[in-house]
Short mmCIF file of C-alpha atoms in Angstrom, two decimals:
data_model
loop_
_atom_site.label_atom_id
_atom_site.label_comp_id
_atom_site.label_asym_id
_atom_site.label_seq_id
_atom_site.Cartn_x
_atom_site.Cartn_y
_atom_site.Cartn_z
CA UNK A 1 -60.00 -112.00 136.90
CA UNK A 2 -57.17 -113.59 135.19
CA UNK A 3 -57.82 -112.50 131.56
CA UNK A 4 -58.76 -108.96 132.91
CA UNK A 5 -55.16 -108.88 134.38
CA UNK A 6 -53.70 -110.10 131.13
CA UNK A 7 -55.53 -107.53 129.48
CA UNK A 8 -53.94 -104.74 131.35
CA UNK A 9 -50.63 -106.21 131.19
CA UNK A 10 -50.82 -106.52 127.37
CA UNK A 11 -52.06 -102.68 127.26
CA UNK A 12 -49.19 -101.77 129.52
CA UNK A 13 -46.50 -103.86 127.56
CA UNK A 14 -47.23 -101.32 124.58
CA UNK A 15 -48.07 -98.07 125.98
CA UNK A 16 -45.28 -98.00 128.75
CA UNK A 17 -42.31 -98.11 126.23
CA UNK A 18 -44.44 -96.06 123.40
CA UNK A 19 -44.90 -93.20 126.34
CA UNK A 20 -41.34 -93.06 127.22
CA UNK A 21 -40.42 -93.26 123.62
CA UNK A 22 -42.72 -90.17 122.79
CA UNK A 23 -41.38 -88.42 125.66
CA UNK A 24 -37.81 -88.93 124.67
CA UNK A 25 -37.91 -88.60 121.07
CA UNK A 26 -40.75 -86.13 120.51
CA UNK A 27 -38.80 -83.35 118.64
CA UNK A 28 -36.94 -86.16 116.63
CA UNK A 29 -40.44 -87.55 115.65
CA UNK A 30 -41.85 -84.21 114.63
CA UNK A 31 -38.87 -83.15 112.80
CA UNK A 32 -38.78 -86.60 110.82
CA UNK A 33 -42.44 -86.67 109.99
CA UNK A 34 -43.22 -82.63 109.32
CA UNK A 35 -39.87 -80.87 109.17
CA UNK A 36 -40.05 -80.21 105.57
CA UNK A 37 -40.98 -77.11 103.40
CA UNK A 38 -43.19 -74.36 104.99
CA UNK A 39 -42.96 -76.62 108.37
CA UNK A 40 -40.07 -74.83 110.19
CA UNK A 41 -38.10 -75.73 112.62
CA UNK A 42 -39.76 -73.35 115.21
CA UNK A 43 -43.25 -75.42 114.04
CA UNK A 44 -41.25 -78.63 114.73
CA UNK A 45 -40.09 -77.41 118.29
CA UNK A 46 -43.70 -76.40 119.52
CA UNK A 47 -45.52 -79.45 117.96
CA UNK A 48 -42.87 -81.71 119.70
CA UNK A 49 -43.49 -80.01 122.98
CA UNK A 50 -47.47 -80.94 122.64
CA UNK A 51 -46.51 -84.54 121.48
CA UNK A 52 -44.03 -84.70 124.51
CA UNK A 53 -47.00 -84.03 127.17
CA UNK A 54 -49.46 -86.46 125.35
CA UNK A 55 -46.66 -89.17 125.86
CA UNK A 56 -47.49 -88.67 129.49
CA UNK A 57 -50.91 -89.61 128.93
CA UNK A 58 -50.38 -92.85 126.69
CA UNK A 59 -50.93 -95.22 129.51
CA UNK A 60 -53.83 -93.80 130.62
CA UNK A 61 -55.13 -93.32 127.22
CA UNK A 62 -54.82 -97.50 126.77
CA UNK A 63 -56.06 -98.19 129.97
CA UNK A 64 -59.13 -96.27 130.29
CA UNK A 65 -60.19 -98.20 126.75
CA UNK A 66 -59.58 -101.28 128.76
CA UNK A 67 -61.46 -100.30 132.00
CA UNK A 68 -64.30 -99.26 130.47
CA UNK A 69 -64.94 -102.70 129.03
CA UNK A 70 -65.08 -104.17 132.28
CA UNK A 71 -68.23 -102.51 133.15
CA UNK A 72 -69.72 -102.86 129.70
CA UNK A 73 -68.94 -106.51 129.72
CA UNK A 74 -71.69 -106.43 133.07
CA UNK A 75 -74.06 -104.34 131.00
CA UNK A 76 -73.00 -101.24 133.11
CA UNK A 77 -73.01 -98.59 130.58
CA UNK A 78 -73.80 -95.66 132.81
CA UNK A 79 -70.58 -95.80 134.74
CA UNK A 80 -68.45 -95.25 131.48
CA UNK A 81 -70.52 -92.39 130.25
CA UNK A 82 -70.86 -90.58 133.38
CA UNK A 83 -66.96 -90.80 133.73
CA UNK A 84 -66.31 -90.20 130.45
CA UNK A 85 -68.62 -86.64 130.94
CA UNK A 86 -66.15 -86.11 133.88
CA UNK A 87 -62.98 -86.51 132.16
CA UNK A 88 -64.26 -84.25 129.36
CA UNK A 89 -65.22 -81.62 131.89
CA UNK A 90 -62.09 -81.88 133.81
CA UNK A 91 -60.15 -81.59 130.43
CA UNK A 92 -61.93 -78.49 129.42
CA UNK A 93 -62.05 -76.86 132.84
CA UNK A 94 -58.04 -77.25 133.14
CA UNK A 95 -57.74 -75.96 129.50
CA UNK A 96 -59.72 -72.80 129.72
CA UNK A 97 -58.51 -71.97 133.02
CA UNK A 98 -54.64 -72.02 132.34
CA UNK A 99 -54.69 -71.39 128.34
CA UNK A 100 -53.89 -67.54 129.01
CA UNK A 101 -51.00 -68.46 131.27
CA UNK A 102 -49.54 -71.53 129.65
CA UNK A 103 -50.85 -71.25 126.18
CA UNK A 104 -51.81 -74.07 123.53
CA UNK A 105 -49.48 -76.51 125.58
CA UNK A 106 -52.16 -76.85 128.24
CA UNK A 107 -54.43 -78.94 125.80
CA UNK A 108 -52.14 -81.97 125.70
CA UNK A 109 -51.18 -81.41 129.40
CA UNK A 110 -55.03 -81.28 130.45
CA UNK A 111 -55.62 -84.26 128.28
CA UNK A 112 -53.28 -86.41 130.22
CA UNK A 113 -54.06 -85.34 133.75
CA UNK A 114 -57.88 -85.68 133.33
CA UNK A 115 -57.60 -89.11 131.74
CA UNK A 116 -55.22 -90.37 134.41
CA UNK A 117 -57.63 -88.85 136.95
CA UNK A 118 -60.35 -91.14 135.07
CA UNK A 119 -58.21 -94.34 135.32
CA UNK A 120 -57.72 -93.60 138.95
CA UNK A 121 -61.26 -93.52 139.19
CA UNK A 122 -62.07 -96.42 137.38
CA UNK A 123 -59.84 -98.60 139.66
CA UNK A 124 -61.54 -97.26 142.35
CA UNK A 125 -64.91 -98.10 141.35
CA UNK A 126 -63.81 -101.42 140.07
CA UNK A 127 -62.47 -102.58 143.50
CA UNK A 128 -65.58 -101.41 145.21
CA UNK A 129 -67.88 -103.10 142.95
CA UNK A 130 -65.40 -106.37 143.09
CA UNK A 131 -65.53 -106.20 139.31
CA UNK A 132 -61.69 -106.51 139.07
CA UNK A 133 -58.87 -107.46 141.41
CA UNK A 134 -55.13 -107.13 141.08
CA UNK A 135 -53.08 -110.43 141.03
CA UNK A 136 -49.35 -110.50 141.97
CA UNK A 137 -48.15 -111.67 138.61
CA UNK A 138 -49.57 -108.62 137.03
CA UNK A 139 -47.54 -106.22 139.58
CA UNK A 140 -44.48 -108.44 139.08
CA UNK A 141 -44.66 -108.18 135.16
CA UNK A 142 -45.34 -104.56 135.11
CA UNK A 143 -42.17 -103.91 137.36
CA UNK A 144 -40.52 -106.27 134.41
CA UNK A 145 -41.91 -103.98 131.86
CA UNK A 146 -40.81 -100.99 133.57
CA UNK A 147 -37.22 -102.40 133.36
CA UNK A 148 -37.51 -103.39 129.94
CA UNK A 149 -38.81 -99.99 129.10
CA UNK A 150 -35.72 -98.10 131.17
CA UNK A 151 -33.08 -100.04 129.34
CA UNK A 152 -34.66 -99.05 126.05
CA UNK A 153 -34.80 -95.48 126.92
CA UNK A 154 -31.08 -95.58 127.72
CA UNK A 155 -30.52 -97.13 124.50
CA UNK A 156 -32.79 -94.29 122.81
CA UNK A 157 -31.20 -91.65 124.37
CA UNK A 158 -27.77 -92.68 123.43
CA UNK A 159 -28.87 -93.40 119.73
CA UNK A 160 -30.40 -90.14 119.58
CA UNK A 161 -27.11 -88.44 120.56
CA UNK A 162 -24.84 -90.75 118.40
CA UNK A 163 -26.88 -89.77 115.32
CA UNK A 164 -27.72 -86.23 116.42
CA UNK A 165 -26.25 -84.75 113.06
CA UNK A 166 -28.18 -86.94 110.63
CA UNK A 167 -31.37 -86.31 112.80
CA UNK A 168 -31.10 -82.39 112.24
CA UNK A 169 -33.67 -80.35 110.58
CA UNK A 170 -31.74 -79.93 107.38
CA UNK A 171 -30.84 -83.64 107.12
CA UNK A 172 -32.36 -85.21 103.96
CA UNK A 173 -32.20 -88.88 105.26
CA UNK A 174 -33.51 -88.07 108.94
CA UNK A 175 -36.64 -90.23 108.47
CA UNK A 176 -34.43 -93.42 107.58
CA UNK A 177 -32.18 -92.74 110.42
CA UNK A 178 -35.29 -92.46 112.96
CA UNK A 179 -36.85 -95.50 111.66
CA UNK A 180 -33.62 -97.40 111.99
CA UNK A 181 -33.39 -95.90 115.46
CA UNK A 182 -37.12 -96.89 116.41
CA UNK A 183 -36.46 -100.45 114.87
CA UNK A 184 -33.22 -101.11 117.11
CA UNK A 185 -34.83 -99.98 120.52
CA UNK A 186 -38.10 -101.76 120.01
CA UNK A 187 -36.22 -104.89 119.24
CA UNK A 188 -33.99 -104.33 122.36
CA UNK A 189 -37.31 -104.17 124.26
CA UNK A 190 -38.88 -107.00 123.03
CA UNK A 191 -35.99 -109.25 123.59
CA UNK A 192 -35.71 -107.60 127.38
CA UNK A 193 -39.23 -108.81 128.07
CA UNK A 194 -38.97 -111.95 126.36
CA UNK A 195 -35.68 -112.75 128.78
CA UNK A 196 -37.64 -111.33 131.54
CA UNK A 197 -40.55 -113.72 130.99
CA UNK A 198 -43.10 -111.07 129.99
CA UNK A 199 -43.30 -111.31 126.40
CA UNK A 200 -44.60 -115.05 125.90
CA UNK A 201 -47.62 -115.86 123.56
CA UNK A 202 -48.84 -118.56 125.97
CA UNK A 203 -49.58 -116.02 128.61
CA UNK A 204 -52.05 -114.04 126.47
CA UNK A 205 -53.98 -117.20 125.34
CA UNK A 206 -57.67 -116.99 126.67
CA UNK A 207 -57.96 -120.98 126.92
#
């Protein structure tokens, strides 16, 4: 199960910081990418809200791909298929039932919720079939990844506040400033992971 644990660890190493980054900087990201011309400031606001809620599901989106492969590797294609149908059904059901009350924003919310339910079910089924066992090393590294992500998030929040004027809708160079911030906080995150012993190429070698 060592390779499986490392696969999950790698997916979380990338998806957890991406998740927090989208949640914190969703408005700035949409504004920098699309905040021009006919795409008004109001459009930026509504689109960033959707991106924000998609951010909560990023770790689940990554894990669902990894966990399904644990079944495929054992020639079990039925379980991932039926579970995918369940996720789609749950997603559509939530969206339809709450669309009138909440509006379009329910779509990213339901997508994230249904995918997290799928991840939980995957872990339960994998444990029952003894296809996968979580090792202590994985749990320790997840804690380290979360700590590194929290450090990155604090610096990201401060950076967005410090360069707030340069990231406004009317700013011509908002994309450049955002790229600088993203590159800076990503570097901080990678350094933190390296110092905590998570980011080590040797840890992800299969032989």
